[in-house]
PDB file of C-alpha atoms in Angstrom:
ATOM      1  CA  GLY A 164      10.456  -0.306   8.765  1.00  0.00           C
ATOM      2  CA  LEU A 165       7.755  -0.504   6.623  1.00  0.00           C
ATOM      3  CA  SER A 166       5.188   2.261   5.061  1.00  0.00           C
ATOM      4  CA  SER A 167       2.704   0.738   7.953  1.00  0.00           C
ATOM      5  CA  ILE A 168       5.144   2.761  10.640  1.00  0.00           C
ATOM      6  CA  SER A 169       3.489   5.601  10.221  1.00  0.00           C
ATOM      7  CA  VAL A 170      -0.300   3.337  10.613  1.00  0.00           C
ATOM      8  CA  PHE A 171      -0.024   2.183  13.991  1.00  0.00           C
ATOM      9  CA  PRO A 172       0.939   5.521  15.865  1.00  0.00           C
ATOM     10  CA  VAL A 173      -2.314   7.629  14.976  1.00  0.00           C
ATOM     11  CA  ALA A 174      -4.210   4.354  14.517  1.00  0.00           C
ATOM     12  CA  ASP A 175      -3.798   3.902  18.427  1.00  0.00           C
ATOM     13  CA  LEU A 176      -4.515   7.016  19.535  1.00  0.00           C
ATOM     14  CA  ILE A 177      -7.076   6.604  17.755  1.00  0.00           C
ATOM     15  CA  ASN A 178      -8.324   3.277  19.487  1.00  0.00           C
ATOM     16  CA  GLY A 179      -7.555   4.881  23.144  1.00  0.00           C
ATOM     17  CA  LYS A 180      -3.850   3.609  23.382  1.00  0.00           C
ATOM     18  CA  ALA A 181      -0.343   5.338  24.363  1.00  0.00           C
ATOM     19  CA  PRO A 182       1.585   4.769  20.895  1.00  0.00           C
ATOM     20  CA  ALA A 183       3.594   2.048  21.455  1.00  0.00           C
ATOM     21  CA  PHE A 184       6.147   4.602  19.755  1.00  0.00           C
ATOM     22  CA  GLU A 185       5.683   7.706  17.357  1.00  0.00           C
ATOM     23  CA  LEU A 186       8.437   8.332  14.442  1.00  0.00           C
ATOM     24  CA  LYS A 187       9.813  10.376  15.846  1.00  0.00           C
ATOM     25  CA  ASP A 188      11.972   7.708  17.419  1.00  0.00           C
ATOM     26  CA  PHE A 189      13.666   6.254  14.561  1.00  0.00           C
ATOM     27  CA  ALA A 190      15.846   8.595  12.349  1.00  0.00           C
ATOM     28  CA  PRO A 191      15.680   6.847   8.503  1.00  0.00           C
ATOM     29  CA  ILE A 192      18.671   5.642   6.440  1.00  0.00           C
ATOM     30  CA  ALA A 193      17.212   4.453   3.617  1.00  0.00           C
ATOM     31  CA  LEU A 194      14.566   4.671   0.793  1.00  0.00           C
ATOM     32  CA  VAL A 195      14.661   0.306  -0.745  1.00  0.00           C
ATOM     33  CA  THR A 196      11.959  -0.905  -2.075  1.00  0.00           C
ATOM     34  CA  ALA A 197       8.431   1.467  -2.627  1.00  0.00           C
ATOM     35  CA  ASP A 198       5.906  -1.534  -4.407  1.00  0.00           C
ATOM     36  CA  PRO A 199       2.468   0.717  -5.851  1.00  0.00           C
ATOM     37  CA  THR A 200      -0.584  -1.613  -4.804  1.00  0.00           C
ATOM     38  CA  VAL A 201      -3.304  -2.932  -7.375  1.00  0.00           C
ATOM     39  CA  LEU A 202      -7.124  -2.259  -7.257  1.00  0.00           C
ATOM     40  CA  VAL A 203      -8.391  -5.561  -8.595  1.00  0.00           C
ATOM     41  CA  VAL A 204     -11.559  -7.975  -8.983  1.00  0.00           C
ATOM     42  CA  ARG A 205     -11.806 -11.696 -10.137  1.00  0.00           C
ATOM     43  CA  THR A 206     -12.184 -12.216 -13.987  1.00  0.00           C
ATOM     44  CA  ASP A 207     -15.826 -13.109 -14.074  1.00  0.00           C
ATOM     45  CA  SER A 208     -16.846  -9.923 -11.870  1.00  0.00           C
ATOM     46  CA  PRO A 209     -19.438  -7.120 -13.586  1.00  0.00           C
ATOM     47  CA  TYR A 210     -16.666  -4.559 -13.003  1.00  0.00           C
ATOM     48  CA  ARG A 211     -14.311  -3.934 -16.726  1.00  0.00           C
ATOM     49  CA  THR A 212     -13.104  -1.346 -15.442  1.00  0.00           C
ATOM     50  CA  LEU A 213     -13.063   1.221 -12.421  1.00  0.00           C
ATOM     51  CA  LYS A 214     -15.755   4.234 -13.955  1.00  0.00           C
ATOM     52  CA  ASP A 215     -17.729  -0.182 -13.524  1.00  0.00           C
ATOM     53  CA  PHE A 216     -16.739  -0.311 -10.145  1.00  0.00           C
ATOM     54  CA  VAL A 217     -17.234   2.773  -9.712  1.00  0.00           C
ATOM     55  CA  ASP A 218     -20.531   3.630 -10.665  1.00  0.00           C
ATOM     56  CA  ALA A 219     -21.395   0.394  -8.893  1.00  0.00           C
ATOM     57  CA  ALA A 220     -20.159   1.702  -5.934  1.00  0.00           C
ATOM     58  CA  ARG A 221     -22.163   5.129  -5.746  1.00  0.00           C
ATOM     59  CA  ALA A 222     -26.247   2.887  -6.976  1.00  0.00           C
ATOM     60  CA  ARG A 223     -25.516   1.269  -3.918  1.00  0.00           C
ATOM     61  CA  PRO A 224     -23.047   2.906  -0.968  1.00  0.00           C
ATOM     62  CA  GLY A 225     -21.461   0.443   1.181  1.00  0.00           C
ATOM     63  CA  LYS A 226     -22.060  -2.677  -0.186  1.00  0.00           C
ATOM     64  CA  ILE A 227     -19.175  -3.447  -2.130  1.00  0.00           C
ATOM     65  CA  ASN A 228     -17.317  -5.146  -0.009  1.00  0.00           C
ATOM     66  CA  TYR A 229     -13.658  -5.768   0.053  1.00  0.00           C
ATOM     67  CA  SER A 230     -11.333  -7.970   1.715  1.00  0.00           C
ATOM     68  CA  SER A 231      -7.763  -7.084   3.385  1.00  0.00           C
ATOM     69  CA  SER A 232      -4.603  -8.006   5.291  1.00  0.00           C
ATOM     70  CA  GLY A 233      -5.966  -6.995   8.305  1.00  0.00           C
ATOM     71  CA  VAL A 234      -7.410  -4.231   9.996  1.00  0.00           C
ATOM     72  CA  TYR A 235      -5.314  -0.689   9.116  1.00  0.00           C
ATOM     73  CA  GLY A 236      -3.544  -2.963   7.279  1.00  0.00           C
ATOM     74  CA  THR A 237      -1.192  -1.284   4.051  1.00  0.00           C
ATOM     75  CA  LEU A 238      -4.153  -3.126   2.591  1.00  0.00           C
ATOM     76  CA  HIS A 239      -7.254  -2.101   4.170  1.00  0.00           C
ATOM     77  CA  VAL A 240      -5.379   1.910   4.036  1.00  0.00           C
ATOM     78  CA  ALA A 241      -5.315   1.504  -0.113  1.00  0.00           C
ATOM     79  CA  MET A 242      -8.779   1.023  -0.325  1.00  0.00           C
ATOM     80  CA  GLU A 243     -10.108   3.942   1.845  1.00  0.00           C
ATOM     81  CA  ILE A 244      -7.455   7.037   0.353  1.00  0.00           C
ATOM     82  CA  PHE A 245      -8.968   5.494  -3.401  1.00  0.00           C
ATOM     83  CA  ALA A 246     -12.274   5.414  -1.407  1.00  0.00           C
ATOM     84  CA  ASN A 247     -11.926   8.947   0.092  1.00  0.00           C
ATOM     85  CA  ALA A 248     -11.026  10.249  -3.493  1.00  0.00           C
ATOM     86  CA  ALA A 249     -13.300   8.979  -5.238  1.00  0.00           C
ATOM     87  CA  GLY A 250     -16.287   9.363  -3.102  1.00  0.00           C
ATOM     88  CA  ILE A 251     -17.418   6.688  -2.176  1.00  0.00           C
ATOM     89  CA  GLN A 252     -18.564   3.755   0.797  1.00  0.00           C
ATOM     90  CA  LEU A 253     -16.802   0.157   0.669  1.00  0.00           C
ATOM     91  CA  PHE A 254     -17.733  -2.727   2.502  1.00  0.00           C
ATOM     92  CA  HIS A 255     -14.118  -3.185   4.344  1.00  0.00           C
ATOM     93  CA  VAL A 256     -13.539  -6.521   5.246  1.00  0.00           C
ATOM     94  CA  PRO A 257     -10.818  -7.420   6.894  1.00  0.00           C
ATOM     95  CA  TYR A 258      -8.918 -10.826   6.964  1.00  0.00           C
ATOM     96  CA  GLN A 259      -5.567 -12.238   9.034  1.00  0.00           C
ATOM     97  CA  GLY A 260      -2.876 -11.952   6.812  1.00  0.00           C
ATOM     98  CA  GLY A 261      -3.046 -11.397   2.585  1.00  0.00           C
ATOM     99  CA  GLY A 262      -3.304 -14.516   1.547  1.00  0.00           C
ATOM    100  CA  PRO A 263      -6.353 -15.734   2.574  1.00  0.00           C
ATOM    101  CA  ALA A 264      -7.540 -11.933   1.674  1.00  0.00           C
ATOM    102  CA  VAL A 265      -6.446 -12.662  -1.827  1.00  0.00           C
ATOM    103  CA  THR A 266      -8.264 -16.258  -1.591  1.00  0.00           C
ATOM    104  CA  ALA A 267     -11.898 -14.386  -0.348  1.00  0.00           C
ATOM    105  CA  LEU A 268     -11.532 -12.478  -3.683  1.00  0.00           C
ATOM    106  CA  LEU A 269     -10.997 -15.613  -5.847  1.00  0.00           C
ATOM    107  CA  GLY A 270     -13.355 -17.434  -4.134  1.00  0.00           C
ATOM    108  CA  GLY A 271     -16.484 -14.820  -4.247  1.00  0.00           C
ATOM    109  CA  GLN A 272     -16.960 -13.892  -0.129  1.00  0.00           C
ATOM    110  CA  VAL A 273     -16.379 -10.148  -2.298  1.00  0.00           C
ATOM    111  CA  GLU A 274     -15.590  -7.949  -4.640  1.00  0.00           C
ATOM    112  CA  ALA A 275     -12.306  -6.585  -4.353  1.00  0.00           C
ATOM    113  CA  LEU A 276      -8.963  -6.428  -3.996  1.00  0.00           C
ATOM    114  CA  ALA A 277      -5.392  -4.310  -3.717  1.00  0.00           C
ATOM    115  CA  SER A 278      -2.432  -6.518  -3.703  1.00  0.00           C
ATOM    116  CA  GLY A 279       0.862  -5.985  -4.754  1.00  0.00           C
ATOM    117  CA  PRO A 280       1.576  -6.192  -8.018  1.00  0.00           C
ATOM    118  CA  ALA A 281       3.801  -8.784  -8.013  1.00  0.00           C
ATOM    119  CA  ALA A 282       0.975 -11.568  -5.747  1.00  0.00           C
ATOM    120  CA  ALA A 283      -1.686 -10.132  -8.387  1.00  0.00           C
ATOM    121  CA  ILE A 284       0.659 -10.616 -11.825  1.00  0.00           C
ATOM    122  CA  SER A 285       0.350 -14.640 -11.275  1.00  0.00           C
ATOM    123  CA  GLN A 286      -3.474 -14.711 -10.769  1.00  0.00           C
ATOM    124  CA  ILE A 287      -3.628 -11.724 -13.540  1.00  0.00           C
ATOM    125  CA  LYS A 288      -1.461 -14.003 -15.853  1.00  0.00           C
ATOM    126  CA  ALA A 289      -3.462 -17.032 -14.926  1.00  0.00           C
ATOM    127  CA  GLY A 290      -6.943 -15.046 -15.412  1.00  0.00           C
ATOM    128  CA  LYS A 291      -8.119 -15.571 -12.679  1.00  0.00           C
ATOM    129  CA  MET A 292      -8.607 -11.429 -11.568  1.00  0.00           C
ATOM    130  CA  ARG A 293      -8.998  -8.251 -13.370  1.00  0.00           C
ATOM    131  CA  ALA A 294      -6.831  -5.095 -12.134  1.00  0.00           C
ATOM    132  CA  LEU A 295      -9.218  -2.491 -12.613  1.00  0.00           C
ATOM    133  CA  ALA A 296      -5.616   0.691 -11.683  1.00  0.00           C
ATOM    134  CA  SER A 297      -2.886   1.348  -9.477  1.00  0.00           C
ATOM    135  CA  TRP A 298      -1.549   3.469  -6.970  1.00  0.00           C
ATOM    136  CA  SER A 299       1.310   4.096  -8.443  1.00  0.00           C
ATOM    137  CA  THR A 300       2.387   7.362  -9.727  1.00  0.00           C
ATOM    138  CA  GLU A 301       2.653   6.231 -13.316  1.00  0.00           C
ATOM    139  CA  ARG A 302       1.910   3.215 -14.780  1.00  0.00           C
ATOM    140  CA  LEU A 303       3.430  -0.300 -13.899  1.00  0.00           C
ATOM    141  CA  ALA A 304       5.909  -2.341 -16.275  1.00  0.00           C
ATOM    142  CA  LEU A 305       4.369  -5.186 -16.182  1.00  0.00           C
ATOM    143  CA  LEU A 306       1.110  -4.322 -16.247  1.00  0.00           C
ATOM    144  CA  PRO A 307       1.885  -1.072 -18.781  1.00  0.00           C
ATOM    145  CA  ASP A 308      -2.427  -1.121 -19.492  1.00  0.00           C
ATOM    146  CA  ILE A 309      -3.559  -0.212 -16.448  1.00  0.00           C
ATOM    147  CA  PRO A 310      -4.351   3.075 -15.989  1.00  0.00           C
ATOM    148  CA  THR A 311      -3.412   4.652 -12.789  1.00  0.00           C
ATOM    149  CA  PHE A 312      -6.267   6.129 -10.184  1.00  0.00           C
ATOM    150  CA  LYS A 313      -4.239   9.816 -11.009  1.00  0.00           C
ATOM    151  CA  GLU A 314      -4.928   9.157 -14.803  1.00  0.00           C
ATOM    152  CA  LEU A 315      -8.624   8.332 -14.188  1.00  0.00           C
ATOM    153  CA  GLY A 316      -9.807  11.317 -12.205  1.00  0.00           C
ATOM    154  CA  TYR A 317      -8.467  10.186  -8.790  1.00  0.00           C
ATOM    155  CA  ASP A 318      -5.763  11.182  -6.473  1.00  0.00           C
ATOM    156  CA  ALA A 319      -4.908   8.419  -5.706  1.00  0.00           C
ATOM    157  CA  GLU A 320      -1.227   6.643  -4.379  1.00  0.00           C
ATOM    158  CA  PHE A 321      -0.588   4.910  -2.155  1.00  0.00           C
ATOM    159  CA  TYR A 322       3.199   2.307  -2.745  1.00  0.00           C
ATOM    160  CA  ILE A 323       3.895  -0.446   0.368  1.00  0.00           C
ATOM    161  CA  TRP A 324       7.208   0.635   1.155  1.00  0.00           C
ATOM    162  CA  SER A 325      10.414  -0.566   2.826  1.00  0.00           C
ATOM    163  CA  GLY A 326      13.340   1.297   4.663  1.00  0.00           C
ATOM    164  CA  ILE A 327      16.413   0.624   7.412  1.00  0.00           C
ATOM    165  CA  PHE A 328      15.276   3.320  10.037  1.00  0.00           C
ATOM    166  CA  VAL A 329      18.096   3.492  13.676  1.00  0.00           C
ATOM    167  CA  PRO A 330      16.649   4.458  16.733  1.00  0.00           C
ATOM    168  CA  ALA A 331      16.995   8.520  16.094  1.00  0.00           C
ATOM    169  CA  ALA A 332      19.278   8.398  19.103  1.00  0.00           C
ATOM    170  CA  THR A 333      21.801   6.702  17.171  1.00  0.00           C
ATOM    171  CA  PRO A 334      25.326   8.996  16.417  1.00  0.00           C
ATOM    172  CA  PRO A 335      25.448  10.220  13.432  1.00  0.00           C
ATOM    173  CA  ASP A 336      28.144   8.945  12.067  1.00  0.00           C
ATOM    174  CA  ILE A 337      26.892   5.686  12.990  1.00  0.00           C
ATOM    175  CA  GLN A 338      24.563   6.966  10.661  1.00  0.00           C
ATOM    176  CA  LEU A 339      26.047   7.924   7.643  1.00  0.00           C
ATOM    177  CA  LYS A 340      27.764   4.144   7.883  1.00  0.00           C
ATOM    178  CA  LEU A 341      25.560   3.113   7.426  1.00  0.00           C
ATOM    179  CA  ARG A 342      23.766   5.125   4.817  1.00  0.00           C
ATOM    180  CA  HIS A 343      26.705   4.429   3.106  1.00  0.00           C
ATOM    181  CA  ALA A 344      25.611   0.777   3.434  1.00  0.00           C
ATOM    182  CA  VAL A 345      22.460   0.346   2.117  1.00  0.00           C
ATOM    183  CA  ARG A 346      23.727   2.473  -1.336  1.00  0.00           C
ATOM    184  CA  ASP A 347      25.975   0.257  -2.008  1.00  0.00           C
ATOM    185  CA  ALA A 348      23.625  -2.754  -1.548  1.00  0.00           C
ATOM    186  CA  ALA A 349      20.931  -1.084  -2.523  1.00  0.00           C
ATOM    187  CA  THR A 350      22.291  -0.152  -5.492  1.00  0.00           C
ATOM    188  CA  SER A 351      24.434  -3.082  -6.759  1.00  0.00           C
ATOM    189  CA  THR A 352      22.931  -4.643  -9.971  1.00  0.00           C
ATOM    190  CA  GLU A 353      23.342  -8.428  -7.536  1.00  0.00           C
ATOM    191  CA  PHE A 354      20.776  -6.744  -5.240  1.00  0.00           C
ATOM    192  CA  LYS A 355      18.191  -5.422  -8.003  1.00  0.00           C
ATOM    193  CA  ALA A 356      18.424  -8.922 -10.040  1.00  0.00           C
ATOM    194  CA  ALA A 357      16.943 -10.557  -7.657  1.00  0.00           C
ATOM    195  CA  MET A 358      14.414  -7.728  -7.054  1.00  0.00           C
ATOM    196  CA  GLU A 359      13.313  -8.140  -9.975  1.00  0.00           C
ATOM    197  CA  LYS A 360      12.895 -11.959 -10.269  1.00  0.00           C
ATOM    198  CA  VAL A 361      10.675 -10.650  -7.762  1.00  0.00           C
ATOM    199  CA  SER A 362       8.967  -8.434  -8.868  1.00  0.00           C
ATOM    200  CA  THR A 363       9.977  -5.827  -6.379  1.00  0.00           C
ATOM    201  CA  PRO A 364      10.748  -2.004  -7.373  1.00  0.00           C
ATOM    202  CA  VAL A 365      13.802  -0.782  -6.471  1.00  0.00           C
ATOM    203  CA  ALA A 366      13.860   2.840  -5.392  1.00  0.00           C
ATOM    204  CA  TYR A 367      16.242   3.650  -2.801  1.00  0.00           C
ATOM    205  CA  LEU A 368      16.286   6.543  -1.486  1.00  0.00           C
ATOM    206  CA  ASP A 369      18.972   8.607   0.718  1.00  0.00           C
ATOM    207  CA  ALA A 370      18.567   9.046   4.230  1.00  0.00           C
ATOM    208  CA  PRO A 371      17.595  13.678   3.021  1.00  0.00           C
ATOM    209  CA  GLU A 372      15.010  12.526   0.641  1.00  0.00           C
ATOM    210  CA  PHE A 373      13.658   9.575   2.472  1.00  0.00           C
ATOM    211  CA  GLN A 374      13.214  11.487   5.202  1.00  0.00           C
ATOM    212  CA  LYS A 375      11.224  13.771   3.405  1.00  0.00           C
ATOM    213  CA  TYR A 376       8.913  10.785   1.586  1.00  0.00           C
ATOM    214  CA  TRP A 377       8.047   9.745   4.980  1.00  0.00           C
ATOM    215  CA  GLU A 378       6.858  13.159   5.882  1.00  0.00           C
ATOM    216  CA  ARG A 379       4.586  13.491   2.647  1.00  0.00           C
ATOM    217  CA  ASP A 380       3.306   9.665   2.317  1.00  0.00           C
ATOM    218  CA  ALA A 381       3.015   9.641   7.109  1.00  0.00           C
ATOM    219  CA  ALA A 382       0.418  13.007   6.122  1.00  0.00           C
ATOM    220  CA  ARG A 383      -1.096  11.296   3.537  1.00  0.00           C
ATOM    221  CA  LEU A 384      -1.891   7.787   5.372  1.00  0.00           C
ATOM    222  CA  LYS A 385      -2.528   9.768   8.625  1.00  0.00           C
ATOM    223  CA  ALA A 386      -5.750  11.510   6.611  1.00  0.00           C
ATOM    224  CA  ALA A 387      -6.355   8.580   5.616  1.00  0.00           C
ATOM    225  CA  VAL A 388      -6.528   6.571   8.862  1.00  0.00           C
ATOM    226  CA  GLU A 389      -8.290   9.452  11.068  1.00  0.00           C
ATOM    227  CA  LYS A 390     -10.882   8.535   8.184  1.00  0.00           C
ATOM    228  CA  ILE A 391     -11.329   5.055   9.020  1.00  0.00           C
ATOM    229  CA  GLY A 392     -12.130   6.028  12.633  1.00  0.00           C
ATOM    230  CA  ARG A 393     -12.048   3.968  15.718  1.00  0.00           C
ATOM    231  CA  VAL A 394     -13.246   0.079  14.195  1.00  0.00           C
ATOM    232  CA  GLU A 395     -13.978  -2.393  16.887  1.00  0.00           C
ATOM    233  CA  GLU A 396     -12.029  -5.596  15.668  1.00  0.00           C
ATOM    234  CA  LYS A 397     -14.048  -8.753  17.354  1.00  0.00           C
TER     235      LYS A 397
END
């Protein structure tokens, strides 16, 4: 399961649809990875700092645009969490996937993008993108010079996480076996090395801790999606 699992039921209700599932339908087994997003602009952008970006957005409400991988997608929600925290209005331009969203930024169709650090780091190293801030709770090892939103005074936190779930009716003994198997795999040196190669942080949490993490995250995402409201997709 991905972090977007928490978004779909809320988005369905907002758009007058019966949710395909509810969060109570699942039992969490373990959190495996948690990838914080970063706010990036092109290197030729006039926004050299987050303050530049926020000041411009306040001066031109709804005029600064950003791309995402789709309506209510993780990158859309991340940007709206930041916009709400900063008290600014941005213009959302959804694309069909993360690749086209990045292409739109590099091609000058949009001015900003929320991106996972692994995807952004190559463009930053190539001198094509500049990171302004991250949605993480502490500075990223990959981008140690980039401040977090929180240290700059904005209550904006967001991670693209992946976890293991089973149907809620799965027998407890089966759930326990799966918890042990995932723990052994996620904490192995082989798995950590594989994740390091793709610049994805391992953030293993067993079921009880993951349940609490998921509930907090789901509440944050629910509030953000409700703030976005109904979106008419074209």
